[in-house]
Short mmCIF file of C-alpha atoms and ligand atoms in Angstrom, two decimals:
data_model
loop_
_atom_site.label_atom_id
_atom_site.label_comp_id
_atom_site.label_asym_id
_atom_site.label_seq_id
_atom_site.Cartn_x
_atom_site.Cartn_y
_atom_site.Cartn_z
CA MET A 215 67.26 -48.14 -21.11
CA GLN A 216 66.83 -45.83 -18.10
CA PRO A 217 69.38 -43.02 -18.02
CA ASP A 218 71.53 -42.36 -14.96
CA VAL A 219 71.00 -38.61 -15.16
CA ILE A 220 68.26 -36.50 -16.75
CA ILE A 221 69.24 -32.92 -17.54
CA ILE A 222 66.34 -30.55 -18.26
CA GLY A 223 67.52 -27.77 -20.62
CA SER A 224 70.51 -27.52 -22.97
CA GLY A 225 71.56 -23.92 -22.22
CA MET A 226 74.70 -22.76 -20.41
CA GLY A 227 74.03 -24.80 -17.27
CA GLY A 228 72.70 -27.98 -18.90
CA ALA A 229 75.21 -28.19 -21.76
CA SER A 230 78.23 -27.45 -19.54
CA LEU A 231 77.09 -30.04 -17.02
CA ALA A 232 76.64 -32.62 -19.80
CA ALA A 233 80.18 -31.89 -21.01
CA ALA A 234 81.52 -32.48 -17.51
CA LEU A 235 79.53 -35.68 -16.93
CA ALA A 236 80.14 -37.23 -20.34
CA PRO A 237 83.60 -38.74 -19.65
CA SER A 238 82.20 -40.53 -16.57
CA GLY A 239 80.43 -42.98 -18.90
CA ARG A 240 77.12 -42.39 -17.13
CA ARG A 241 74.05 -42.44 -19.39
CA VAL A 242 72.90 -38.84 -19.66
CA VAL A 243 69.73 -37.70 -21.40
CA ILE A 244 69.25 -33.98 -22.07
CA LEU A 245 65.64 -32.89 -22.53
CA GLU A 246 65.35 -29.63 -24.48
CA ARG A 247 62.04 -28.01 -25.36
CA GLY A 248 63.49 -26.25 -28.42
CA GLU A 249 65.00 -27.45 -31.67
CA ARG A 250 68.37 -26.70 -33.20
CA LEU A 251 68.44 -23.23 -34.71
CA ALA A 252 68.90 -23.65 -38.47
CA ASP A 253 70.67 -21.07 -40.60
CA SER A 254 68.38 -18.67 -42.47
CA PRO A 255 68.62 -15.16 -43.93
CA GLU A 256 66.93 -13.87 -40.74
CA ALA A 257 69.87 -15.05 -38.62
CA ARG A 258 71.80 -11.94 -39.70
CA ASP A 259 68.89 -9.64 -40.49
CA PRO A 260 68.63 -6.92 -37.81
CA ALA A 261 65.11 -5.98 -38.89
CA ALA A 262 63.92 -9.59 -38.50
CA ILE A 263 65.50 -9.83 -35.05
CA PHE A 264 64.87 -6.37 -33.58
CA ARG A 265 61.67 -5.29 -35.31
CA ARG A 266 59.82 -8.52 -36.06
CA GLY A 267 61.02 -10.66 -33.15
CA PHE A 268 61.53 -13.48 -35.66
CA PHE A 269 63.25 -15.87 -33.21
CA LYS A 270 61.27 -15.06 -30.07
CA PRO A 271 59.22 -17.95 -28.70
CA ARG A 272 55.45 -17.67 -29.08
CA GLU A 273 54.92 -17.67 -25.34
CA THR A 274 53.26 -15.21 -23.04
CA TRP A 275 54.06 -14.55 -19.41
CA ARG A 276 52.29 -11.99 -17.21
CA ASP A 277 53.62 -9.09 -15.22
CA VAL A 278 52.26 -8.54 -11.73
CA SER A 279 49.36 -6.43 -13.01
CA GLY A 280 48.28 -9.34 -15.20
CA ALA A 281 49.38 -7.62 -18.41
CA PRO A 282 50.90 -9.96 -21.00
CA LEU A 283 54.67 -10.05 -21.29
CA HIS A 284 56.40 -11.44 -24.39
CA PRO A 285 59.82 -12.31 -23.08
CA GLY A 286 63.01 -11.65 -25.01
CA ASN A 287 64.20 -15.12 -24.09
CA TYR A 288 64.84 -17.97 -26.46
CA ALA A 289 63.93 -21.65 -26.73
CA TYR A 290 66.49 -23.37 -28.94
CA VAL A 291 69.16 -25.96 -28.35
CA GLY A 292 71.79 -23.90 -26.50
CA GLY A 293 69.14 -21.74 -24.81
CA ASN A 294 69.73 -18.02 -24.46
CA THR A 295 73.41 -18.42 -25.28
CA LYS A 296 72.48 -18.79 -28.95
CA PHE A 297 71.79 -15.05 -28.88
CA TYR A 298 74.15 -13.90 -26.16
CA GLY A 299 76.92 -11.35 -26.41
CA ALA A 300 79.49 -14.04 -25.47
CA VAL A 301 81.04 -11.79 -22.80
CA LEU A 302 82.51 -14.42 -20.50
CA LEU A 303 83.57 -12.56 -17.35
CA ARG A 304 84.40 -14.00 -13.96
CA TYR A 305 82.75 -12.54 -10.88
CA ARG A 306 85.30 -10.41 -9.03
CA ALA A 307 86.75 -12.10 -5.90
CA GLU A 308 84.99 -9.43 -3.76
CA ASP A 309 81.58 -10.52 -5.10
CA PHE A 310 81.66 -13.75 -3.07
CA ALA A 311 81.70 -11.97 0.31
CA PRO A 312 78.91 -9.77 1.72
CA LEU A 313 79.26 -6.33 0.10
CA ARG A 314 77.82 -3.05 1.29
CA HIS A 315 75.99 -1.30 -1.54
CA ILE A 316 74.27 2.10 -1.52
CA GLU A 317 70.89 0.42 -1.00
CA GLY A 318 71.73 -2.70 0.97
CA VAL A 319 74.18 -5.48 1.74
CA THR A 320 74.53 -8.58 -0.41
CA PRO A 321 74.42 -11.91 1.44
CA GLY A 322 77.69 -13.32 0.04
CA TRP A 323 78.12 -16.86 -1.26
CA PRO A 324 78.42 -20.09 0.73
CA ILE A 325 81.65 -20.75 -1.24
CA GLY A 326 84.52 -18.37 -1.92
CA TYR A 327 86.18 -17.39 -5.18
CA ASP A 328 88.98 -19.90 -4.57
CA ALA A 329 86.53 -22.82 -4.65
CA LEU A 330 85.24 -21.79 -8.06
CA GLU A 331 88.53 -20.61 -9.60
CA PRO A 332 89.65 -23.95 -11.11
CA TYR A 333 86.23 -24.31 -12.73
CA TYR A 334 86.36 -20.79 -14.14
CA SER A 335 89.65 -21.77 -15.80
CA ARG A 336 88.10 -24.96 -17.20
CA ALA A 337 85.06 -23.03 -18.41
CA GLU A 338 87.32 -20.56 -20.21
CA GLN A 339 88.98 -23.46 -22.02
CA LEU A 340 85.66 -25.13 -22.89
CA TYR A 341 84.19 -21.85 -24.19
CA ARG A 342 87.41 -20.81 -25.98
CA VAL A 343 87.55 -17.42 -24.29
CA ARG A 344 89.67 -14.65 -25.79
CA GLY A 345 91.09 -12.13 -23.35
CA ASP A 346 94.04 -10.76 -21.37
CA ALA A 347 93.60 -10.94 -17.60
CA ALA A 348 96.57 -8.62 -17.02
CA GLN A 349 94.76 -5.61 -18.49
CA ASP A 350 92.09 -5.30 -15.77
CA PRO A 351 93.21 -4.44 -12.21
CA THR A 352 89.95 -5.82 -10.78
CA GLU A 353 90.39 -9.22 -12.47
CA PRO A 354 90.69 -11.94 -9.80
CA PRO A 355 93.64 -14.39 -9.87
CA HIS A 356 93.66 -16.93 -12.72
CA SER A 357 95.38 -20.31 -12.36
CA ALA A 358 95.51 -20.55 -16.17
CA GLY A 359 95.63 -17.84 -18.81
CA TYR A 360 92.91 -17.33 -21.40
CA PRO A 361 93.31 -19.87 -24.20
CA TYR A 362 93.33 -17.16 -26.93
CA PRO A 363 94.43 -13.51 -27.19
CA PRO A 364 91.77 -10.77 -27.15
CA VAL A 365 89.50 -9.98 -30.09
CA PRO A 366 91.12 -6.95 -31.74
CA ASP A 367 89.64 -3.48 -31.28
CA GLU A 368 88.41 -1.81 -34.45
CA PRO A 369 90.12 1.57 -35.08
CA ASP A 370 87.20 3.64 -33.70
CA ILE A 371 87.21 1.51 -30.54
CA ALA A 372 90.99 1.82 -30.23
CA ARG A 373 90.45 5.60 -30.28
CA LEU A 374 87.78 5.34 -27.59
CA ARG A 375 90.09 3.14 -25.50
CA ALA A 376 92.79 5.82 -25.74
CA ALA A 377 90.29 8.58 -24.87
CA PHE A 378 89.18 6.69 -21.75
CA ALA A 379 92.80 5.97 -20.80
CA ALA A 380 93.57 9.70 -21.08
CA GLN A 381 90.93 10.20 -18.34
CA GLY A 382 92.77 7.72 -16.10
CA LEU A 383 90.33 4.85 -16.70
CA HIS A 384 91.73 1.30 -16.87
CA VAL A 385 90.28 -0.06 -20.08
CA SER A 386 90.66 -3.78 -20.76
CA ALA A 387 89.73 -6.28 -23.43
CA LEU A 388 86.31 -7.84 -22.88
CA PRO A 389 86.79 -11.60 -22.40
CA LEU A 390 84.84 -12.95 -25.38
CA GLY A 391 83.79 -16.30 -26.80
CA ILE A 392 83.89 -15.35 -30.45
CA ASP A 393 86.09 -16.41 -33.36
CA ILE A 394 85.84 -13.08 -35.10
CA ALA A 395 87.18 -14.15 -38.51
CA ALA A 396 84.74 -17.07 -38.67
CA TRP A 397 81.84 -14.89 -37.45
CA LEU A 398 82.41 -12.17 -40.04
CA LYS A 399 82.66 -14.72 -42.84
CA ARG A 400 78.90 -15.32 -42.56
CA ALA A 401 77.99 -11.59 -42.59
CA PRO A 402 79.47 -8.27 -41.36
CA THR A 403 77.38 -7.81 -38.19
CA THR A 404 78.04 -7.81 -34.49
CA TRP A 405 77.10 -10.97 -32.57
CA ASP A 406 75.18 -9.72 -29.53
CA ALA A 407 71.50 -10.67 -29.98
CA PHE A 408 72.29 -12.35 -33.33
CA PRO A 409 72.04 -16.15 -33.25
CA CYS A 410 75.07 -18.21 -34.15
CA THR A 411 74.46 -20.73 -36.93
CA THR A 412 78.06 -21.54 -37.83
CA GLY A 413 79.82 -22.38 -34.57
CA ALA A 414 81.81 -19.10 -34.61
CA LYS A 415 80.27 -18.01 -31.30
CA SER A 416 81.22 -20.07 -28.26
CA ASP A 417 77.71 -20.87 -27.10
CA ALA A 418 76.27 -23.77 -25.15
CA GLU A 419 75.52 -25.69 -28.35
CA SER A 420 78.84 -25.18 -30.15
CA CYS A 421 81.00 -25.78 -27.05
CA GLY A 422 79.37 -27.52 -24.07
CA LEU A 423 76.93 -29.66 -25.99
CA ALA A 424 79.29 -30.41 -28.87
CA GLU A 425 81.83 -31.68 -26.33
CA ALA A 426 79.20 -33.77 -24.51
CA LEU A 427 77.79 -35.34 -27.68
CA LYS A 428 81.21 -36.69 -28.67
CA HIS A 429 80.43 -39.35 -26.06
CA PRO A 430 77.97 -42.14 -26.99
CA ASN A 431 76.54 -42.20 -23.47
CA VAL A 432 75.02 -38.70 -23.91
CA THR A 433 71.74 -38.23 -25.80
CA LEU A 434 69.96 -35.00 -26.69
CA MET A 435 66.18 -35.11 -27.07
CA THR A 436 64.86 -31.96 -28.76
CA GLY A 437 61.24 -30.80 -28.83
CA ALA A 438 60.92 -32.36 -25.36
CA LYS A 439 59.22 -29.90 -23.02
CA VAL A 440 59.11 -30.94 -19.39
CA THR A 441 55.75 -29.99 -17.93
CA ARG A 442 56.05 -31.46 -14.46
CA ILE A 443 58.59 -33.02 -12.14
CA LEU A 444 57.12 -35.89 -10.15
CA ALA A 445 58.19 -36.43 -6.54
CA ARG A 446 57.20 -38.52 -3.58
CA GLY A 447 58.59 -37.77 -0.14
CA ARG A 448 62.26 -36.83 -0.57
CA ARG A 449 62.69 -38.37 -4.04
CA VAL A 450 61.99 -37.28 -7.57
CA THR A 451 60.36 -40.24 -9.29
CA GLY A 452 60.22 -38.98 -12.87
CA VAL A 453 59.56 -36.12 -15.25
CA GLU A 454 56.56 -35.65 -17.49
CA LEU A 455 57.26 -34.29 -20.94
CA GLU A 456 55.36 -33.18 -24.00
CA ARG A 457 56.67 -34.18 -27.40
CA SER A 458 55.15 -33.76 -30.86
CA HIS A 459 53.64 -37.26 -30.66
CA GLY A 460 52.22 -36.90 -27.15
CA ARG A 461 53.14 -37.07 -23.49
CA GLU A 462 55.59 -39.41 -21.82
CA THR A 463 57.26 -39.95 -18.48
CA LEU A 464 60.97 -40.56 -18.02
CA SER A 465 62.83 -41.41 -14.85
CA ALA A 466 66.42 -41.56 -13.64
CA PRO A 467 68.20 -41.81 -10.28
CA VAL A 468 69.30 -38.17 -10.64
CA VAL A 469 67.42 -35.25 -12.22
CA VAL A 470 69.11 -31.88 -12.82
CA LEU A 471 66.93 -28.89 -13.64
CA CYS A 472 68.65 -26.36 -15.96
CA ALA A 473 65.70 -24.59 -17.61
CA GLY A 474 66.93 -21.03 -16.84
CA ALA A 475 66.21 -18.97 -13.73
CA ILE A 476 62.62 -18.05 -14.58
CA LEU A 477 61.45 -21.32 -16.09
CA SER A 478 63.24 -23.57 -13.57
CA SER A 479 61.53 -21.88 -10.65
CA ALA A 480 58.20 -21.86 -12.51
CA LEU A 481 58.54 -25.60 -13.15
CA LEU A 482 59.26 -26.29 -9.48
CA LEU A 483 56.17 -24.30 -8.50
CA ALA A 484 54.04 -25.95 -11.21
CA SER A 485 55.06 -29.38 -9.88
CA ALA A 486 53.32 -28.93 -6.50
CA ASN A 487 51.71 -32.12 -5.19
CA ASP A 488 50.29 -33.46 -1.91
CA ASP A 489 53.75 -34.14 -0.51
CA HIS A 490 55.06 -30.74 -1.66
CA PRO A 491 52.03 -28.43 -1.62
CA ARG A 492 54.06 -25.21 -2.14
CA GLY A 493 55.99 -26.69 -5.06
CA LEU A 494 59.08 -28.86 -5.19
CA ALA A 495 62.19 -27.86 -3.21
CA ASN A 496 60.11 -25.10 -1.66
CA GLY A 497 59.91 -26.00 2.02
CA SER A 498 61.61 -22.66 2.70
CA ASP A 499 59.17 -20.70 0.46
CA GLN A 500 62.26 -19.37 -1.36
CA VAL A 501 61.56 -20.81 -4.83
CA GLY A 502 60.94 -17.97 -7.26
CA ARG A 503 62.11 -15.30 -4.79
CA ASN A 504 65.18 -13.05 -5.04
CA PHE A 505 64.75 -12.68 -8.79
CA MET A 506 67.57 -10.49 -10.11
CA ASN A 507 68.55 -9.31 -13.57
CA HIS A 508 71.07 -6.44 -13.25
CA ASN A 509 70.31 -2.79 -13.77
CA LEU A 510 71.27 -2.29 -17.40
CA THR A 511 71.35 0.96 -19.35
CA GLY A 512 72.26 1.17 -23.01
CA MET A 513 73.80 4.46 -24.13
CA VAL A 514 73.97 6.02 -27.58
CA ALA A 515 76.70 8.69 -27.41
CA TYR A 516 76.31 11.00 -30.42
CA ASN A 517 78.50 13.51 -32.21
CA PRO A 518 77.06 14.92 -35.48
CA PHE A 519 80.60 15.57 -36.76
CA ARG A 520 82.04 12.09 -36.20
CA ARG A 521 81.44 8.75 -37.88
CA ASN A 522 81.45 5.32 -36.29
CA ARG A 523 82.80 2.87 -38.86
CA THR A 524 82.81 -0.22 -36.65
CA VAL A 525 81.18 -3.51 -37.52
CA TYR A 526 81.14 -5.24 -34.14
CA GLU A 527 82.23 -2.66 -31.55
CA LYS A 528 82.02 -5.00 -28.56
CA THR A 529 85.63 -5.36 -27.41
CA ILE A 530 86.34 -3.14 -24.38
CA GLN A 531 85.23 -2.60 -20.79
CA PHE A 532 86.34 -0.84 -17.64
CA ASN A 533 85.75 -1.64 -13.99
CA ASP A 534 87.17 1.47 -12.31
CA TRP A 535 83.91 2.01 -10.39
CA TYR A 536 83.09 -1.68 -9.94
CA VAL A 537 84.27 -2.34 -6.38
CA THR A 538 84.48 1.07 -4.73
CA GLY A 539 83.14 3.76 -7.06
CA GLY A 540 80.30 5.09 -4.87
CA PRO A 541 80.30 8.17 -2.60
CA ALA A 542 81.29 6.11 0.46
CA GLY A 543 83.23 3.47 -1.46
CA GLU A 544 80.23 1.37 -2.52
CA PRO A 545 80.25 -0.65 -5.75
CA LEU A 546 78.69 0.99 -8.82
CA GLY A 547 79.22 -1.54 -11.59
CA ASN A 548 80.78 -2.46 -14.90
CA VAL A 549 80.95 -0.53 -18.17
CA GLN A 550 81.22 -2.46 -21.44
CA MET A 551 80.52 -1.88 -25.10
CA LEU A 552 77.17 -2.92 -26.50
CA GLY A 553 77.29 -4.72 -29.84
CA ARG A 554 77.26 -2.32 -32.79
CA ILE A 555 73.88 -0.56 -32.95
CA THR A 556 73.06 -0.02 -36.62
CA GLY A 557 70.19 2.00 -38.11
CA PRO A 558 67.79 -0.96 -38.36
CA ILE A 559 68.55 -1.99 -34.77
CA LEU A 560 68.00 1.52 -33.40
CA ALA A 561 64.83 1.88 -35.48
CA GLY A 562 63.52 -1.40 -34.04
CA GLU A 563 64.49 -0.69 -30.45
CA ALA A 564 63.58 3.03 -30.25
CA GLY A 565 60.70 3.10 -32.76
CA LEU A 566 62.44 5.77 -34.90
CA PRO A 567 62.07 6.19 -38.65
CA LEU A 568 64.84 4.29 -40.39
CA TRP A 569 66.50 7.37 -41.94
CA LEU A 570 66.79 9.10 -38.56
CA ALA A 571 67.93 5.94 -36.82
CA ARG A 572 70.64 5.44 -39.49
CA HIS A 573 71.81 9.04 -39.11
CA ILE A 574 72.16 8.70 -35.32
CA ALA A 575 73.58 5.16 -35.31
CA ASP A 576 76.37 6.02 -37.74
CA ARG A 577 77.39 9.12 -35.78
CA SER A 578 77.35 7.57 -32.34
CA ILE A 579 79.11 4.97 -30.27
CA HIS A 580 77.20 2.42 -28.17
CA ILE A 581 78.00 1.41 -24.63
CA MET A 582 76.34 -0.15 -21.59
CA ALA A 583 76.34 0.41 -17.83
CA MET A 584 75.64 -2.62 -15.65
CA SER A 585 75.03 -2.52 -11.89
CA GLU A 586 74.26 -5.18 -9.34
CA ASP A 587 70.64 -6.01 -8.64
CA LEU A 588 70.36 -7.00 -4.96
CA PRO A 589 68.36 -10.04 -3.82
CA ASP A 590 64.87 -8.99 -2.70
CA PRO A 591 62.47 -11.73 -1.55
CA ASP A 592 59.55 -9.77 -3.00
CA SER A 593 61.09 -9.71 -6.47
CA ARG A 594 59.83 -13.04 -7.70
CA VAL A 595 58.57 -15.55 -10.21
CA LEU A 596 55.14 -16.98 -9.52
CA TRP A 597 53.06 -19.67 -11.16
CA LYS A 598 49.41 -18.63 -11.44
CA ASN A 599 46.61 -20.25 -13.46
CA GLY A 600 49.10 -22.24 -15.49
CA GLU A 601 51.18 -19.18 -16.43
CA VAL A 602 54.50 -17.62 -15.48
CA VAL A 603 54.09 -14.34 -13.59
CA LEU A 604 57.14 -12.11 -13.21
CA ASP A 605 56.92 -9.65 -10.31
CA TRP A 606 60.30 -8.03 -10.87
CA ARG A 607 61.27 -5.30 -8.38
CA ARG A 608 64.36 -3.36 -9.28
CA THR A 609 66.85 -2.60 -6.51
CA ASN A 610 69.98 -0.50 -6.03
CA THR A 611 68.91 2.06 -8.62
CA ARG A 612 70.78 4.96 -6.97
CA ALA A 613 74.10 3.21 -7.60
CA HIS A 614 73.06 2.59 -11.18
CA ASP A 615 71.99 6.18 -11.76
CA LEU A 616 75.36 7.32 -10.47
CA LEU A 617 77.17 4.90 -12.77
CA VAL A 618 75.18 6.17 -15.75
CA LYS A 619 75.97 9.76 -14.79
CA ARG A 620 79.70 9.00 -14.56
CA LEU A 621 79.61 7.19 -17.89
CA LYS A 622 77.88 10.15 -19.55
CA GLN A 623 80.67 12.42 -18.32
CA ALA A 624 83.31 10.01 -19.58
CA MET A 625 81.64 9.82 -23.00
CA ARG A 626 81.45 13.60 -23.27
CA ARG A 627 85.14 13.90 -22.37
CA ALA A 628 85.89 11.22 -24.98
CA GLY A 629 84.38 13.40 -27.70
CA TRP A 630 80.78 12.19 -27.83
CA PRO A 631 78.85 15.21 -26.40
CA VAL A 632 75.22 14.06 -26.67
CA THR A 633 74.31 11.01 -24.61
CA LEU A 634 70.97 9.26 -24.93
CA ALA A 635 70.49 6.59 -22.26
CA ARG A 636 67.71 4.05 -21.83
CA GLY A 637 67.22 1.27 -19.28
CA PHE A 638 66.59 -2.22 -20.62
CA PRO A 639 62.87 -2.96 -20.36
CA LYS A 640 61.33 -5.61 -18.14
CA SER A 641 60.37 -7.64 -21.19
CA LYS A 642 64.08 -8.47 -21.58
CA PRO A 643 65.16 -10.43 -18.51
CA SER A 644 68.36 -11.43 -20.29
CA HIS A 645 70.55 -11.67 -17.17
CA GLN A 646 67.89 -13.38 -15.04
CA CYS A 647 69.15 -15.19 -11.94
CA GLY A 648 68.63 -15.95 -8.28
CA THR A 649 65.24 -17.67 -8.04
CA ALA A 650 66.52 -20.85 -6.34
CA ARG A 651 69.61 -19.68 -4.61
CA MET A 652 72.49 -21.69 -3.27
CA GLY A 653 73.06 -21.56 0.48
CA ALA A 654 74.07 -23.55 3.50
CA ASP A 655 70.87 -22.75 5.41
CA PRO A 656 67.74 -24.62 4.20
CA ALA A 657 65.57 -21.88 5.72
CA THR A 658 66.92 -19.17 3.40
CA SER A 659 68.01 -21.04 0.29
CA VAL A 660 66.76 -23.70 -2.14
CA VAL A 661 69.88 -25.72 -2.97
CA ASP A 662 72.95 -26.61 -0.93
CA VAL A 663 76.59 -25.91 -1.84
CA ASN A 664 76.55 -28.92 -4.17
CA LEU A 665 73.42 -27.55 -5.90
CA LYS A 666 71.21 -30.33 -4.50
CA ALA A 667 67.73 -29.28 -3.43
CA HIS A 668 67.63 -29.13 0.37
CA ASP A 669 64.26 -30.90 0.35
CA LEU A 670 64.93 -33.69 -2.17
CA ASP A 671 67.70 -36.28 -2.28
CA ASN A 672 68.06 -36.65 -6.05
CA LEU A 673 67.07 -33.27 -7.51
CA TYR A 674 69.77 -30.75 -8.46
CA LEU A 675 69.53 -27.30 -10.02
CA CYS A 676 72.23 -26.04 -12.33
CA ASP A 677 71.48 -22.78 -14.08
CA ALA A 678 71.40 -19.07 -13.27
CA ALA A 679 68.63 -19.72 -10.70
CA VAL A 680 71.19 -20.82 -8.11
CA LEU A 681 73.27 -17.61 -8.11
CA PRO A 682 73.00 -16.04 -4.62
CA THR A 683 74.00 -12.64 -6.01
CA SER A 684 74.02 -11.12 -9.48
CA ALA A 685 77.30 -9.17 -9.09
CA ALA A 686 77.67 -6.71 -11.97
CA VAL A 687 79.12 -8.96 -14.64
CA ASN A 688 77.41 -11.07 -17.28
CA PRO A 689 76.35 -14.38 -15.68
CA SER A 690 77.18 -17.16 -18.16
CA LEU A 691 80.76 -18.01 -17.24
CA THR A 692 79.77 -18.35 -13.59
CA VAL A 693 76.88 -20.65 -14.57
CA ALA A 694 79.32 -22.74 -16.65
CA ALA A 695 81.87 -22.89 -13.80
CA LEU A 696 79.19 -24.05 -11.34
CA ALA A 697 78.06 -26.69 -13.85
CA LEU A 698 81.59 -28.06 -14.25
CA ARG A 699 81.89 -28.18 -10.47
CA LEU A 700 78.58 -30.08 -10.21
CA GLY A 701 79.79 -32.43 -12.98
CA ASP A 702 82.80 -33.36 -10.82
CA HIS A 703 80.59 -33.83 -7.77
CA LEU A 704 78.08 -36.06 -9.57
CA SER A 705 80.79 -38.07 -11.33
CA ARG A 706 82.24 -38.85 -7.91
CA SER A 707 78.95 -39.54 -6.15
CA LEU A 708 77.56 -41.75 -8.95
CA ALA A 709 80.76 -43.81 -9.24
C1 FAD B 1027 70.38 -11.14 -26.01
C2 FAD B 1027 71.13 -11.74 -24.86
C3 FAD B 1027 72.47 -11.39 -24.65
C4 FAD B 1027 73.18 -11.94 -23.59
N1 FAD B 1027 74.51 -11.67 -23.47
C5 FAD B 1027 75.25 -12.28 -22.52
C6 FAD B 1027 76.67 -12.12 -22.46
O1 FAD B 1027 77.28 -11.44 -23.27
N2 FAD B 1027 77.33 -12.78 -21.48
C7 FAD B 1027 76.70 -13.55 -20.55
O2 FAD B 1027 77.36 -14.09 -19.66
N3 FAD B 1027 75.36 -13.72 -20.59
C8 FAD B 1027 74.62 -13.13 -21.55
N4 FAD B 1027 73.27 -13.35 -21.64
C9 FAD B 1027 72.65 -14.20 -20.62
C10 FAD B 1027 72.94 -15.69 -20.85
O3 FAD B 1027 72.43 -16.08 -22.09
C11 FAD B 1027 72.32 -16.46 -19.71
O4 FAD B 1027 72.88 -15.99 -18.49
C12 FAD B 1027 72.60 -17.96 -19.79
O5 FAD B 1027 72.14 -18.49 -21.00
C13 FAD B 1027 71.93 -18.62 -18.61
O6 FAD B 1027 72.12 -20.01 -18.67
P1 FAD B 1027 70.99 -20.97 -18.10
O7 FAD B 1027 71.53 -22.35 -18.18
O8 FAD B 1027 70.53 -20.44 -16.80
O9 FAD B 1027 69.73 -20.78 -19.08
P2 FAD B 1027 69.62 -20.93 -20.67
O10 FAD B 1027 70.96 -20.85 -21.30
O11 FAD B 1027 68.59 -19.99 -21.16
O12 FAD B 1027 69.09 -22.41 -20.85
C14 FAD B 1027 67.82 -22.85 -20.45
C15 FAD B 1027 67.40 -23.96 -21.41
O13 FAD B 1027 66.30 -24.70 -20.88
C16 FAD B 1027 65.36 -24.93 -21.91
N5 FAD B 1027 64.06 -25.13 -21.26
C17 FAD B 1027 63.32 -24.21 -20.59
N6 FAD B 1027 62.20 -24.78 -20.10
C18 FAD B 1027 62.24 -26.07 -20.47
C19 FAD B 1027 61.34 -27.17 -20.26
N7 FAD B 1027 60.22 -27.04 -19.56
N8 FAD B 1027 61.67 -28.38 -20.80
C20 FAD B 1027 62.83 -28.54 -21.52
N9 FAD B 1027 63.71 -27.52 -21.74
C21 FAD B 1027 63.41 -26.32 -21.21
C22 FAD B 1027 65.43 -23.66 -22.75
O14 FAD B 1027 64.88 -23.82 -24.04
C23 FAD B 1027 66.94 -23.41 -22.76
O15 FAD B 1027 67.58 -24.13 -23.80
C24 FAD B 1027 72.53 -12.82 -22.69
C25 FAD B 1027 71.19 -13.17 -22.89
C26 FAD B 1027 70.49 -12.64 -23.96
C27 FAD B 1027 69.05 -13.03 -24.15
#
């Protein structure tokens, strides 16, 4: 029987949308190219993950020079959230208006924080977020509290929290989707970049999808890779997919593309036809443009005379320089703990001998600076010769450099005198967003405020591609909130 809605991708956007649509009784089919991620010894083996890339898909993209790029992105049921750090932060209210940064002005959103707030609250319930909104002065208003109290700080992190507080910084609990007791039962590791195989991490599979699949009208098809979206005039007429037994075409009155910011825009471009020669939804030539990913720097702050005895580390953040930290009051960004970097992880990431990596990792503390990446039309995803090409231009680096400098000072004052900092490489577009942005003006955006493609009457996008700005917080909760909002809209319009 023909479904009412096809959702392409079961990650944060697709799974959350399915959860929102499920109670409507509409027949929903989710097409996911990956399979469910089964438990295995490698799931908690840092060497398998960080040195051997055990879970990485065997796919190659290109950078703009044509050099191969093996992306640190994942293709399983639940998408990239299977590996995410489960930091589930709201954008700050200020992020929705145009903001003057050191290197430019952000465009603002076509909706304000108030329009998304109820959906943030629902997303926090769905993803079982642990936190305390009262601890962070930059936290926007919440209509409902977090459903669970914060994940406890380990003693070494409690000491760091106190050391930051002594400097006047406002440290708060990271809002997290992790049931720490259940997570540690499987193995004593952190969870960032480790896949969840037990349901202890609130990811798209264990929360959004699990909720959706309680309803008999929702079906998940795994190993179903969409290769082309078919369209005539203003209507999508079907999707072509590859499965293990061959190719097939599926159609539905509504198609929602949720393949992730890079692959959604690539699929739109790859689906060019005579009616849409530049690719679908691309009358404005905006598809693939404004690619953003945050400026991210990981920091290893070392003291040869101290030990770090933490297992997971990732429980605190501060936003003192988020809104107005720059020299003329410009935003600088967010500071949050990385997951615990152990010897094998540092050896894999920095190419150090294991003994040296262990020595450093156990005598250091691990933290991250995150700054906004501004939309730049020349920073883009292209589709060339049947391959994804990522021409990623970094922006706003002066603000980020300043944030890193401030963080180094704070770490030194906190008793960690040697700071080694490294930017995340371009092979890890983990916070990718912005390639099909939401906007009221069809000339400068790809989807409207209801996430419908300006150019097509029955094609929606619902993943990180639609974010008009990257802000300087992790993107998933905002993707989930937008998906729940779209779920309400579609439930009403399909009724
Ligand atoms: C290591 C790591 C750590 C992270 N930590 C955090 C964090 O702490 N907090 C946070 O907010 N964010 C974090 N992120 C980012 C977060 O995972 C993404 O922002 C989020 O998953 C984006 O949701 P999405 O729906 O856009 O895409 P995804 O969740 O990636 O979902 C896309 C889905 O589409 C599927 N798909 C792609 N192409 C096709 C196709 N052609 N046919 C069928 N299916 C297809 C994919 O397999 C995938 O399941 C992290 C990411 C990584 C990699």
